[in-house]
Amino acid sequence: MKKKDIFFTGLMLFALFFGAGNLIFPPYLGMEAGKAVWPAIFGFVVTGVSLPVLAVAAVALAKDGIQSIGNYVHPLFSLCFSIAVYLAIGPFFGIPRGASVTYEMGIKPFFNGGGGALSLLLFTIIFFALVYWLSLNPSKLVDRIGEILTPILLLSIAVLCITGIIQLRNPLQAPAEKYASAPFFKGFMEGYLTMDTIAALAFGIVVVNALKDRGVQQRTAMVKATIQAGFIAGTGLALVYIATALLGARMAVNGPFANGGDLLSSAAALLFGSGGKLLLGVIVALACLTTCIGLTAACAQYFHEITPSISYKTYVTIITIFSLVVSNLGLNQLISLSVPVLTMIYPLAIVLVVMSFFHRFYKGSAKTYGMALLFTAVFSVYDSLNAFGVEAKWLEPLFSWVPFFSVGLGWVVPAIIGAILGFMLDNIALKQHETA
């Protein structure tokens, strides 16, 4: 495997990861965190960079990607969890959000009246026609995205962020209330919204197939190349997150801003005048287009694998049409719907990925995986209900005693306890079987 091929595969992976959420959440985090921007963005990087790279490596280590990782628990769990992941990051939330963000930040500012439902519909038709065409041949993803689109995207982001950091000398503001205490953990939770850890479980198959198309066949070489590509992508993501968060922190005095998109639009206009709209439009369009292409290809490849009778092309058609319809709901509605779902799925994905690296230490015990995920699910479902606005105050005394509950990470200790309990039960069952 040539270093050049690994490098461009890494750039492709960066572009697949770097989409709507990656663009709008870090600058808003920087604005709200103010003087606490460094611990906050460090927490964001943990969930937004480290965990996705680990997830890609876990998929490469597994024989059949996310399906194999889920099989450690049970084949039925694997199927249900895999489908939930692909639907969440694909046609239900991830892909439509990419189109909506592109319209809100890249197209809408050029309309004097702010555009309307018809302009959104026309844009999404054009956007998804392009996604459809570029997704039809997944073997060309590295050439089209890694070698052409990503360098343009990185250059555009660098121009905006470096100019902003140099020219904006505003003092950092005091952190908002939610960042005043435990900014690291708040940043950690914000990293959920990028969807990258669960997206990585899907993108892993795209990376593996791209490496196979470049001649990598041996398992050890595949794992090594995937980890190297993941490191390249992770480095790029970390640098962009830090730069955009610092830009957001410097822009705080010019606020308030409704969201990260509003902040970036104002920063682009302040730094480059009318040309800033065009620059931001290029950044948003490239970031969201590349991610939507990758998600469409990954979802279509997965569903074609589990139902070979339906062609890859048919799945690409279904996914793009469904995503087009959902994207016309509007960005705010999509975000409000996605947060509770991600709050439930994300902890399960994190536990599954982390445990897969220690697989041999507990000899792939299904009870160890199952108990850890069961204990995690109890807390993630509770947090999801709260995010949906379901009143469950009477349950709070049952959960609030757990460490890290107040910062939204109450599932961490129960997951560890569940894994230990499952391991112990498995050993007891094994000894009983041996003495029987």
CSV table of C-alpha atoms in Angstrom, one decimal:
chain,number,residue,atom,x,y,z
A,1,MET,CA,0.0,0.0,0.0
A,2,LYS,CA,1.5,3.3,-1.1
A,3,LYS,CA,1.7,6.1,1.4
A,4,LYS,CA,-0.1,8.3,-1.1
A,5,ASP,CA,-3.1,5.9,-1.2
A,6,ILE,CA,-3.3,5.8,2.6
A,7,PHE,CA,-3.1,9.6,2.8
A,8,PHE,CA,-5.9,10.1,0.3
A,9,THR,CA,-8.0,7.4,2.0
A,10,GLY,CA,-7.5,9.3,5.3
A,11,LEU,CA,-8.7,12.5,3.6
A,12,MET,CA,-11.7,10.7,2.2
A,13,LEU,CA,-12.5,9.5,5.7
A,14,PHE,CA,-12.1,13.0,7.1
A,15,ALA,CA,-14.6,14.3,4.5
A,16,LEU,CA,-17.0,11.5,5.3
A,17,PHE,CA,-16.9,12.4,9.0
A,18,PHE,CA,-16.9,16.2,8.5
A,19,GLY,CA,-20.5,17.1,7.8
A,20,ALA,CA,-23.3,19.2,9.2
A,21,GLY,CA,-22.9,18.7,12.9
A,22,ASN,CA,-19.1,18.9,12.8
A,23,LEU,CA,-19.4,22.4,11.2
A,24,ILE,CA,-22.1,24.0,13.4
A,25,PHE,CA,-21.5,22.6,16.9
A,26,PRO,CA,-17.8,23.5,17.7
A,27,PRO,CA,-18.1,27.3,17.0
A,28,TYR,CA,-21.2,27.5,19.1
A,29,LEU,CA,-19.5,25.5,21.8
A,30,GLY,CA,-16.6,28.0,21.7
A,31,MET,CA,-19.0,31.0,21.9
A,32,GLU,CA,-20.8,29.5,25.0
A,33,ALA,CA,-17.6,28.2,26.7
A,34,GLY,CA,-15.7,31.4,26.4
A,35,LYS,CA,-12.7,31.3,28.8
A,36,ALA,CA,-13.5,27.6,29.4
A,37,VAL,CA,-13.1,26.8,25.7
A,38,TRP,CA,-10.0,24.6,26.0
A,39,PRO,CA,-11.4,22.0,28.4
A,40,ALA,CA,-14.7,22.1,26.6
A,41,ILE,CA,-13.3,21.5,23.2
A,42,PHE,CA,-11.0,18.8,24.6
A,43,GLY,CA,-14.1,16.9,25.8
A,44,PHE,CA,-15.7,17.5,22.4
A,45,VAL,CA,-12.6,16.0,20.7
A,46,VAL,CA,-12.8,12.9,22.8
A,47,THR,CA,-16.2,12.0,21.5
A,48,GLY,CA,-15.8,13.7,18.1
A,49,VAL,CA,-12.4,12.3,17.2
A,50,SER,CA,-11.0,9.6,19.4
A,51,LEU,CA,-14.1,7.4,19.6
A,52,PRO,CA,-14.8,7.6,15.9
A,53,VAL,CA,-11.2,6.6,15.0
A,54,LEU,CA,-11.4,3.7,17.5
A,55,ALA,CA,-14.7,2.6,16.0
A,56,VAL,CA,-13.2,2.5,12.5
A,57,ALA,CA,-10.4,0.4,13.8
A,58,ALA,CA,-12.8,-1.9,15.6
A,59,VAL,CA,-14.7,-2.4,12.3
A,60,ALA,CA,-11.4,-3.2,10.5
A,61,LEU,CA,-10.5,-5.7,13.2
A,62,ALA,CA,-13.9,-7.5,12.9
A,63,LYS,CA,-14.4,-9.9,10.1
A,64,ASP,CA,-17.7,-8.5,8.9
A,65,GLY,CA,-17.7,-5.0,10.2
A,66,ILE,CA,-20.5,-3.8,12.6
A,67,GLN,CA,-22.4,-7.1,12.1
A,68,SER,CA,-19.5,-9.0,13.6
A,69,ILE,CA,-19.2,-6.6,16.5
A,70,GLY,CA,-22.9,-7.0,17.3
A,71,ASN,CA,-22.7,-10.7,17.0
A,72,TYR,CA,-20.5,-10.7,20.1
A,73,VAL,CA,-23.7,-10.1,22.0
A,74,HIS,CA,-26.3,-12.0,19.9
A,75,PRO,CA,-27.1,-12.3,16.1
A,76,LEU,CA,-30.5,-10.8,16.7
A,77,PHE,CA,-29.1,-7.9,18.6
A,78,SER,CA,-26.5,-7.4,15.9
A,79,LEU,CA,-29.1,-7.2,13.2
A,80,CYS,CA,-31.4,-4.8,15.1
A,81,PHE,CA,-28.6,-2.6,16.4
A,82,SER,CA,-27.0,-2.4,12.9
A,83,ILE,CA,-30.2,-1.4,11.2
A,84,ALA,CA,-30.9,1.2,13.9
A,85,VAL,CA,-27.4,2.7,13.4
A,86,TYR,CA,-27.7,2.8,9.6
A,87,LEU,CA,-31.2,4.3,9.7
A,88,ALA,CA,-30.3,6.9,12.3
A,89,ILE,CA,-27.1,8.2,10.6
A,90,GLY,CA,-28.6,7.6,7.1
A,91,PRO,CA,-32.0,8.5,5.8
A,92,PHE,CA,-33.7,9.3,9.1
A,93,PHE,CA,-31.4,12.0,10.4
A,94,GLY,CA,-27.8,12.2,9.2
A,95,ILE,CA,-28.3,12.6,5.4
A,96,PRO,CA,-31.4,14.9,5.6
A,97,ARG,CA,-29.5,17.1,8.2
A,98,GLY,CA,-26.6,17.5,5.8
A,99,ALA,CA,-28.9,18.8,3.0
A,100,SER,CA,-30.8,21.1,5.4
A,101,VAL,CA,-27.6,22.6,6.8
A,102,THR,CA,-26.3,23.2,3.3
A,103,TYR,CA,-29.5,25.1,2.4
A,104,GLU,CA,-29.6,27.1,5.7
A,105,MET,CA,-26.0,28.2,5.6
A,106,GLY,CA,-24.9,28.0,2.0
A,107,ILE,CA,-28.0,28.9,-0.1
A,108,LYS,CA,-30.6,30.7,2.1
A,109,PRO,CA,-28.3,33.7,2.8
A,110,PHE,CA,-28.4,34.6,-0.9
A,111,PHE,CA,-32.2,35.1,-0.8
A,112,ASN,CA,-33.3,38.6,0.3
A,113,GLY,CA,-36.4,37.2,1.8
A,114,GLY,CA,-34.7,34.2,3.3
A,115,GLY,CA,-36.2,31.8,0.8
A,116,GLY,CA,-39.2,29.5,1.4
A,117,ALA,CA,-40.5,26.0,1.2
A,118,LEU,CA,-40.3,26.0,-2.6
A,119,SER,CA,-36.7,27.1,-2.8
A,120,LEU,CA,-35.8,24.4,-0.2
A,121,LEU,CA,-37.6,21.8,-2.3
A,122,LEU,CA,-35.8,22.8,-5.5
A,123,PHE,CA,-32.5,22.9,-3.8
A,124,THR,CA,-32.9,19.4,-2.2
A,125,ILE,CA,-33.9,17.9,-5.5
A,126,ILE,CA,-30.6,19.2,-7.1
A,127,PHE,CA,-28.6,18.3,-4.0
A,128,PHE,CA,-29.9,14.7,-3.9
A,129,ALA,CA,-29.6,14.2,-7.6
A,130,LEU,CA,-25.9,15.0,-7.2
A,131,VAL,CA,-25.6,12.7,-4.1
A,132,TYR,CA,-27.3,9.9,-6.2
A,133,TRP,CA,-24.9,10.2,-9.1
A,134,LEU,CA,-21.8,10.3,-7.0
A,135,SER,CA,-22.9,7.4,-4.8
A,136,LEU,CA,-23.6,5.0,-7.7
A,137,ASN,CA,-20.0,4.0,-8.0
A,138,PRO,CA,-18.5,3.6,-4.4
A,139,SER,CA,-15.1,2.5,-5.8
A,140,LYS,CA,-14.6,6.0,-7.0
A,141,LEU,CA,-15.1,7.6,-3.6
A,142,VAL,CA,-11.4,8.0,-2.8
A,143,ASP,CA,-10.7,9.5,-6.2
A,144,ARG,CA,-13.6,11.9,-6.1
A,145,ILE,CA,-13.6,12.8,-2.4
A,146,GLY,CA,-10.1,12.2,-1.0
A,147,GLU,CA,-8.2,13.6,-3.9
A,148,ILE,CA,-10.4,16.4,-5.2
A,149,LEU,CA,-13.2,17.6,-2.8
A,150,THR,CA,-11.4,17.3,0.6
A,151,PRO,CA,-8.3,19.5,-0.3
A,152,ILE,CA,-10.7,22.2,-1.4
A,153,LEU,CA,-12.8,21.9,1.8
A,154,LEU,CA,-9.7,22.0,4.0
A,155,LEU,CA,-8.3,25.1,2.2
A,156,SER,CA,-11.6,26.9,2.5
A,157,ILE,CA,-11.9,26.2,6.3
A,158,ALA,CA,-8.3,27.2,6.8
A,159,VAL,CA,-8.8,30.5,5.1
A,160,LEU,CA,-11.9,31.3,7.3
A,161,CYS,CA,-10.5,30.1,10.6
A,162,ILE,CA,-6.9,31.5,10.3
A,163,THR,CA,-8.1,34.9,9.1
A,164,GLY,CA,-10.6,35.0,12.0
A,165,ILE,CA,-8.1,34.0,14.7
A,166,ILE,CA,-5.6,36.6,13.4
A,167,GLN,CA,-8.0,39.5,12.9
A,168,LEU,CA,-10.4,39.0,15.8
A,169,ARG,CA,-8.7,40.1,19.0
A,170,ASN,CA,-11.7,40.2,21.2
A,171,PRO,CA,-11.2,39.1,24.8
A,172,LEU,CA,-12.9,35.8,25.7
A,173,GLN,CA,-16.1,36.1,27.6
A,174,ALA,CA,-17.1,34.4,30.8
A,175,PRO,CA,-18.5,30.9,30.2
A,176,ALA,CA,-22.2,30.4,30.0
A,177,GLU,CA,-23.9,28.7,32.9
A,178,LYS,CA,-23.7,25.1,31.5
A,179,TYR,CA,-19.9,25.5,30.9
A,180,ALA,CA,-19.3,27.3,34.2
A,181,SER,CA,-18.7,23.9,35.9
A,182,ALA,CA,-17.4,20.7,34.4
A,183,PRO,CA,-16.8,22.1,30.9
A,184,PHE,CA,-15.0,19.0,29.8
A,185,PHE,CA,-18.0,16.8,30.4
A,186,LYS,CA,-20.3,19.2,28.8
A,187,GLY,CA,-18.1,19.2,25.7
A,188,PHE,CA,-18.0,15.4,25.8
A,189,MET,CA,-21.8,15.4,25.7
A,190,GLU,CA,-21.9,17.9,22.8
A,191,GLY,CA,-19.6,15.6,20.8
A,192,TYR,CA,-22.6,13.1,20.7
A,193,LEU,CA,-24.3,15.5,18.2
A,194,THR,CA,-21.7,15.0,15.5
A,195,MET,CA,-23.0,11.4,15.3
A,196,ASP,CA,-19.4,10.4,14.3
A,197,THR,CA,-19.0,7.4,16.6
A,198,ILE,CA,-22.0,5.6,15.2
A,199,ALA,CA,-21.2,6.9,11.7
A,200,ALA,CA,-17.8,5.3,12.0
A,201,LEU,CA,-19.4,1.9,12.5
A,202,ALA,CA,-21.0,2.5,9.0
A,203,PHE,CA,-18.0,4.3,7.4
A,204,GLY,CA,-15.7,1.4,8.3
A,205,ILE,CA,-17.1,-0.7,5.5
A,206,VAL,CA,-16.5,2.1,3.0
A,207,VAL,CA,-12.9,2.4,4.1
A,208,VAL,CA,-12.3,-1.3,4.0
A,209,ASN,CA,-13.8,-1.6,0.5
A,210,ALA,CA,-11.8,1.4,-0.7
A,211,LEU,CA,-8.6,-0.2,0.5
A,212,LYS,CA,-9.5,-3.5,-1.1
A,213,ASP,CA,-10.0,-1.7,-4.4
A,214,ARG,CA,-6.4,-0.5,-4.0
A,215,GLY,CA,-5.1,-4.0,-3.7
A,216,VAL,CA,-5.0,-4.5,0.1
A,217,GLN,CA,-6.1,-8.1,0.8
A,218,GLN,CA,-4.2,-9.4,3.9
A,219,ARG,CA,-6.0,-8.8,7.1
A,220,THR,CA,-3.0,-7.4,9.0
A,221,ALA,CA,-2.3,-5.0,6.2
A,222,MET,CA,-5.9,-4.0,6.1
A,223,VAL,CA,-6.1,-3.2,9.8
A,224,LYS,CA,-2.8,-1.3,9.7
A,225,ALA,CA,-3.9,0.8,6.7
A,226,THR,CA,-7.3,1.5,8.3
A,227,ILE,CA,-5.7,2.7,11.5
A,228,GLN,CA,-3.3,4.9,9.6
A,229,ALA,CA,-6.1,6.4,7.5
A,230,GLY,CA,-8.1,6.9,10.7
A,231,PHE,CA,-5.2,8.8,12.4
A,232,ILE,CA,-5.0,11.1,9.4
A,233,ALA,CA,-8.7,11.8,9.5
A,234,GLY,CA,-8.7,12.3,13.2
A,235,THR,CA,-5.8,14.8,13.1
A,236,GLY,CA,-7.7,16.8,10.5
A,237,LEU,CA,-10.9,16.7,12.5
A,238,ALA,CA,-9.2,17.8,15.8
A,239,LEU,CA,-7.5,20.7,14.1
A,240,VAL,CA,-10.7,21.9,12.5
A,241,TYR,CA,-12.7,21.6,15.7
A,242,ILE,CA,-10.1,23.5,17.8
A,243,ALA,CA,-9.9,26.2,15.1
A,244,THR,CA,-13.6,26.7,14.7
A,245,ALA,CA,-14.2,26.7,18.5
A,246,LEU,CA,-11.6,29.4,18.9
A,247,LEU,CA,-13.2,31.4,16.2
A,248,GLY,CA,-16.6,31.0,18.0
A,249,ALA,CA,-15.0,32.2,21.3
A,250,ARG,CA,-13.6,35.3,19.6
A,251,MET,CA,-17.0,36.0,17.9
A,252,ALA,CA,-19.0,35.9,21.2
A,253,VAL,CA,-18.9,39.7,21.7
A,254,ASN,CA,-20.6,40.1,18.3
A,255,GLY,CA,-23.5,37.9,19.3
A,256,PRO,CA,-25.9,36.6,20.4
A,257,PHE,CA,-26.2,34.0,17.7
A,258,ALA,CA,-29.0,31.5,17.4
A,259,ASN,CA,-26.8,28.6,16.4
A,260,GLY,CA,-23.4,27.7,15.0
A,261,GLY,CA,-24.5,28.3,11.5
A,262,ASP,CA,-25.6,31.8,12.3
A,263,LEU,CA,-22.3,32.4,14.0
A,264,LEU,CA,-20.2,31.2,11.1
A,265,SER,CA,-22.3,33.3,8.6
A,266,SER,CA,-21.7,36.4,10.7
A,267,ALA,CA,-18.0,35.6,11.0
A,268,ALA,CA,-17.6,35.1,7.2
A,269,ALA,CA,-19.5,38.4,6.5
A,270,LEU,CA,-17.4,40.3,9.1
A,271,LEU,CA,-14.1,39.0,7.8
A,272,PHE,CA,-14.7,39.0,4.0
A,273,GLY,CA,-17.8,41.1,3.4
A,274,SER,CA,-20.1,39.8,0.6
A,275,GLY,CA,-17.5,37.4,-0.5
A,276,GLY,CA,-17.8,35.7,2.9
A,277,LYS,CA,-21.2,34.3,1.9
A,278,LEU,CA,-19.6,32.5,-1.1
A,279,LEU,CA,-16.7,31.2,1.0
A,280,LEU,CA,-19.0,29.8,3.6
A,281,GLY,CA,-21.3,28.4,0.9
A,282,VAL,CA,-18.3,26.4,-0.5
A,283,ILE,CA,-17.3,25.1,2.9
A,284,VAL,CA,-20.9,24.0,3.8
A,285,ALA,CA,-21.7,22.5,0.4
A,286,LEU,CA,-18.5,20.4,0.3
A,287,ALA,CA,-18.7,19.4,4.0
A,288,CYS,CA,-22.3,18.2,3.8
A,289,LEU,CA,-22.1,16.8,0.2
A,290,THR,CA,-19.2,14.5,1.0
A,291,THR,CA,-20.8,13.2,4.2
A,292,CYS,CA,-24.1,12.6,2.5
A,293,ILE,CA,-22.4,10.7,-0.3
A,294,GLY,CA,-20.5,8.5,2.2
A,295,LEU,CA,-23.6,7.8,4.3
A,296,THR,CA,-25.7,6.9,1.2
A,297,ALA,CA,-23.0,4.6,0.0
A,298,ALA,CA,-22.5,3.0,3.4
A,299,CYS,CA,-26.2,2.5,4.0
A,300,ALA,CA,-26.8,1.1,0.5
A,301,GLN,CA,-23.8,-1.3,0.8
A,302,TYR,CA,-25.0,-2.6,4.2
A,303,PHE,CA,-28.7,-3.2,3.2
A,304,HIS,CA,-27.6,-4.8,-0.1
A,305,GLU,CA,-25.4,-7.2,1.9
A,306,ILE,CA,-28.3,-8.3,4.2
A,307,THR,CA,-30.7,-8.5,1.3
A,308,PRO,CA,-28.7,-9.4,-1.8
A,309,SER,CA,-31.8,-9.8,-3.9
A,310,ILE,CA,-32.2,-6.0,-3.9
A,311,SER,CA,-29.5,-4.2,-5.8
A,312,TYR,CA,-27.1,-1.6,-4.5
A,313,LYS,CA,-28.5,0.9,-7.0
A,314,THR,CA,-32.0,0.3,-5.8
A,315,TYR,CA,-31.1,1.1,-2.3
A,316,VAL,CA,-29.2,4.2,-3.3
A,317,THR,CA,-32.5,5.3,-5.1
A,318,ILE,CA,-34.6,4.6,-2.1
A,319,ILE,CA,-32.3,6.3,0.4
A,320,THR,CA,-31.9,9.5,-1.7
A,321,ILE,CA,-35.7,9.9,-2.3
A,322,PHE,CA,-36.6,9.2,1.4
A,323,SER,CA,-33.8,11.6,2.6
A,324,LEU,CA,-35.1,14.3,0.2
A,325,VAL,CA,-38.6,14.1,1.7
A,326,VAL,CA,-37.3,14.1,5.3
A,327,SER,CA,-34.9,17.0,4.6
A,328,ASN,CA,-37.8,19.3,3.8
A,329,LEU,CA,-39.0,19.1,7.4
A,330,GLY,CA,-36.5,21.8,8.3
A,331,LEU,CA,-33.2,21.9,10.2
A,332,ASN,CA,-34.6,22.7,13.7
A,333,GLN,CA,-37.2,19.9,13.5
A,334,LEU,CA,-34.5,17.4,12.5
A,335,ILE,CA,-32.1,18.4,15.3
A,336,SER,CA,-34.9,18.2,17.9
A,337,LEU,CA,-35.9,14.7,16.7
A,338,SER,CA,-32.3,13.4,16.5
A,339,VAL,CA,-31.1,14.4,19.9
A,340,PRO,CA,-33.2,11.9,21.9
A,341,VAL,CA,-32.4,9.1,19.5
A,342,LEU,CA,-28.7,9.8,19.6
A,343,THR,CA,-28.8,10.0,23.4
A,344,MET,CA,-30.1,6.5,23.5
A,345,ILE,CA,-27.9,4.9,20.8
A,346,TYR,CA,-24.6,6.7,21.4
A,347,PRO,CA,-23.7,5.1,24.8
A,348,LEU,CA,-24.5,1.6,23.4
A,349,ALA,CA,-22.2,2.2,20.5
A,350,ILE,CA,-19.4,3.5,22.7
A,351,VAL,CA,-19.6,0.5,25.1
A,352,LEU,CA,-19.7,-1.9,22.2
A,353,VAL,CA,-16.7,-0.4,20.4
A,354,VAL,CA,-14.6,-0.1,23.6
A,355,MET,CA,-15.4,-3.7,24.7
A,356,SER,CA,-14.5,-5.1,21.3
A,357,PHE,CA,-10.8,-4.1,21.9
A,358,PHE,CA,-10.7,-6.2,25.0
A,359,HIS,CA,-12.6,-9.1,23.4
A,360,ARG,CA,-9.9,-11.7,24.0
A,361,PHE,CA,-9.5,-10.9,27.7
A,362,TYR,CA,-13.0,-12.2,28.5
A,363,LYS,CA,-12.9,-14.7,25.6
A,364,GLY,CA,-15.8,-13.1,23.7
A,365,SER,CA,-18.2,-13.9,26.6
A,366,ALA,CA,-21.7,-13.0,25.3
A,367,LYS,CA,-22.9,-12.5,29.0
A,368,THR,CA,-20.1,-9.9,29.5
A,369,TYR,CA,-21.2,-8.0,26.4
A,370,GLY,CA,-24.9,-8.5,27.2
A,371,MET,CA,-24.9,-7.4,30.8
A,372,ALA,CA,-22.7,-4.3,30.0
A,373,LEU,CA,-25.1,-3.2,27.3
A,374,LEU,CA,-28.2,-4.0,29.4
A,375,PHE,CA,-27.0,-1.8,32.2
A,376,THR,CA,-26.0,0.9,29.8
A,377,ALA,CA,-29.4,0.7,28.0
A,378,VAL,CA,-31.3,1.4,31.3
A,379,PHE,CA,-29.6,4.7,31.7
A,380,SER,CA,-29.5,5.7,28.0
A,381,VAL,CA,-33.3,5.1,27.7
A,382,TYR,CA,-33.9,7.2,30.8
A,383,ASP,CA,-31.8,10.0,29.3
A,384,SER,CA,-33.5,9.7,26.0
A,385,LEU,CA,-37.0,10.0,27.6
A,386,ASN,CA,-35.8,13.2,29.3
A,387,ALA,CA,-34.5,14.5,25.9
A,388,PHE,CA,-37.9,13.7,24.4
A,389,GLY,CA,-39.6,15.8,27.2
A,390,VAL,CA,-41.2,12.8,28.8
A,391,GLU,CA,-41.7,13.6,32.5
A,392,ALA,CA,-40.0,10.8,34.6
A,393,LYS,CA,-39.1,12.7,37.7
A,394,TRP,CA,-40.3,9.9,39.9
A,395,LEU,CA,-37.5,7.7,38.4
A,396,GLU,CA,-34.7,10.2,39.2
A,397,PRO,CA,-33.9,8.9,42.7
A,398,LEU,CA,-33.2,5.5,41.2
A,399,PHE,CA,-30.6,6.9,38.9
A,400,SER,CA,-29.2,10.1,40.4
A,401,TRP,CA,-26.9,8.4,42.9
A,402,VAL,CA,-24.7,7.0,40.1
A,403,PRO,CA,-21.4,8.8,39.5
A,404,PHE,CA,-21.4,11.2,36.6
A,405,PHE,CA,-25.2,11.2,36.4
A,406,SER,CA,-25.4,15.0,36.7
A,407,VAL,CA,-23.2,15.5,33.6
A,408,GLY,CA,-25.1,13.0,31.5
A,409,LEU,CA,-22.7,10.1,31.8
A,410,GLY,CA,-24.5,8.1,34.4
A,411,TRP,CA,-24.2,5.0,32.1
A,412,VAL,CA,-20.4,4.7,32.4
A,413,VAL,CA,-20.1,3.0,35.9
A,414,PRO,CA,-23.2,0.8,35.3
A,415,ALA,CA,-21.6,-0.4,32.1
A,416,ILE,CA,-18.4,-1.4,33.9
A,417,ILE,CA,-20.4,-3.1,36.7
A,418,GLY,CA,-22.5,-5.0,34.1
A,419,ALA,CA,-19.4,-6.2,32.3
A,420,ILE,CA,-17.9,-7.5,35.5
A,421,LEU,CA,-21.1,-9.1,36.6
A,422,GLY,CA,-21.6,-10.8,33.2
A,423,PHE,CA,-18.0,-12.1,33.3
A,424,MET,CA,-18.5,-13.6,36.7
A,425,LEU,CA,-21.8,-15.2,35.7
A,426,ASP,CA,-20.1,-16.7,32.6
A,427,ASN,CA,-17.3,-18.2,34.7
A,428,ILE,CA,-19.8,-19.6,37.2
A,429,ALA,CA,-21.7,-21.3,34.4
A,430,LEU,CA,-18.5,-22.6,32.9
A,431,LYS,CA,-17.4,-24.2,36.2
A,432,GLN,CA,-20.8,-25.7,36.7
A,433,HIS,CA,-20.6,-27.2,33.2
A,434,GLU,CA,-17.2,-28.6,33.9
A,435,THR,CA,-18.2,-30.3,37.2
A,436,ALA,CA,-21.5,-31.6,35.8
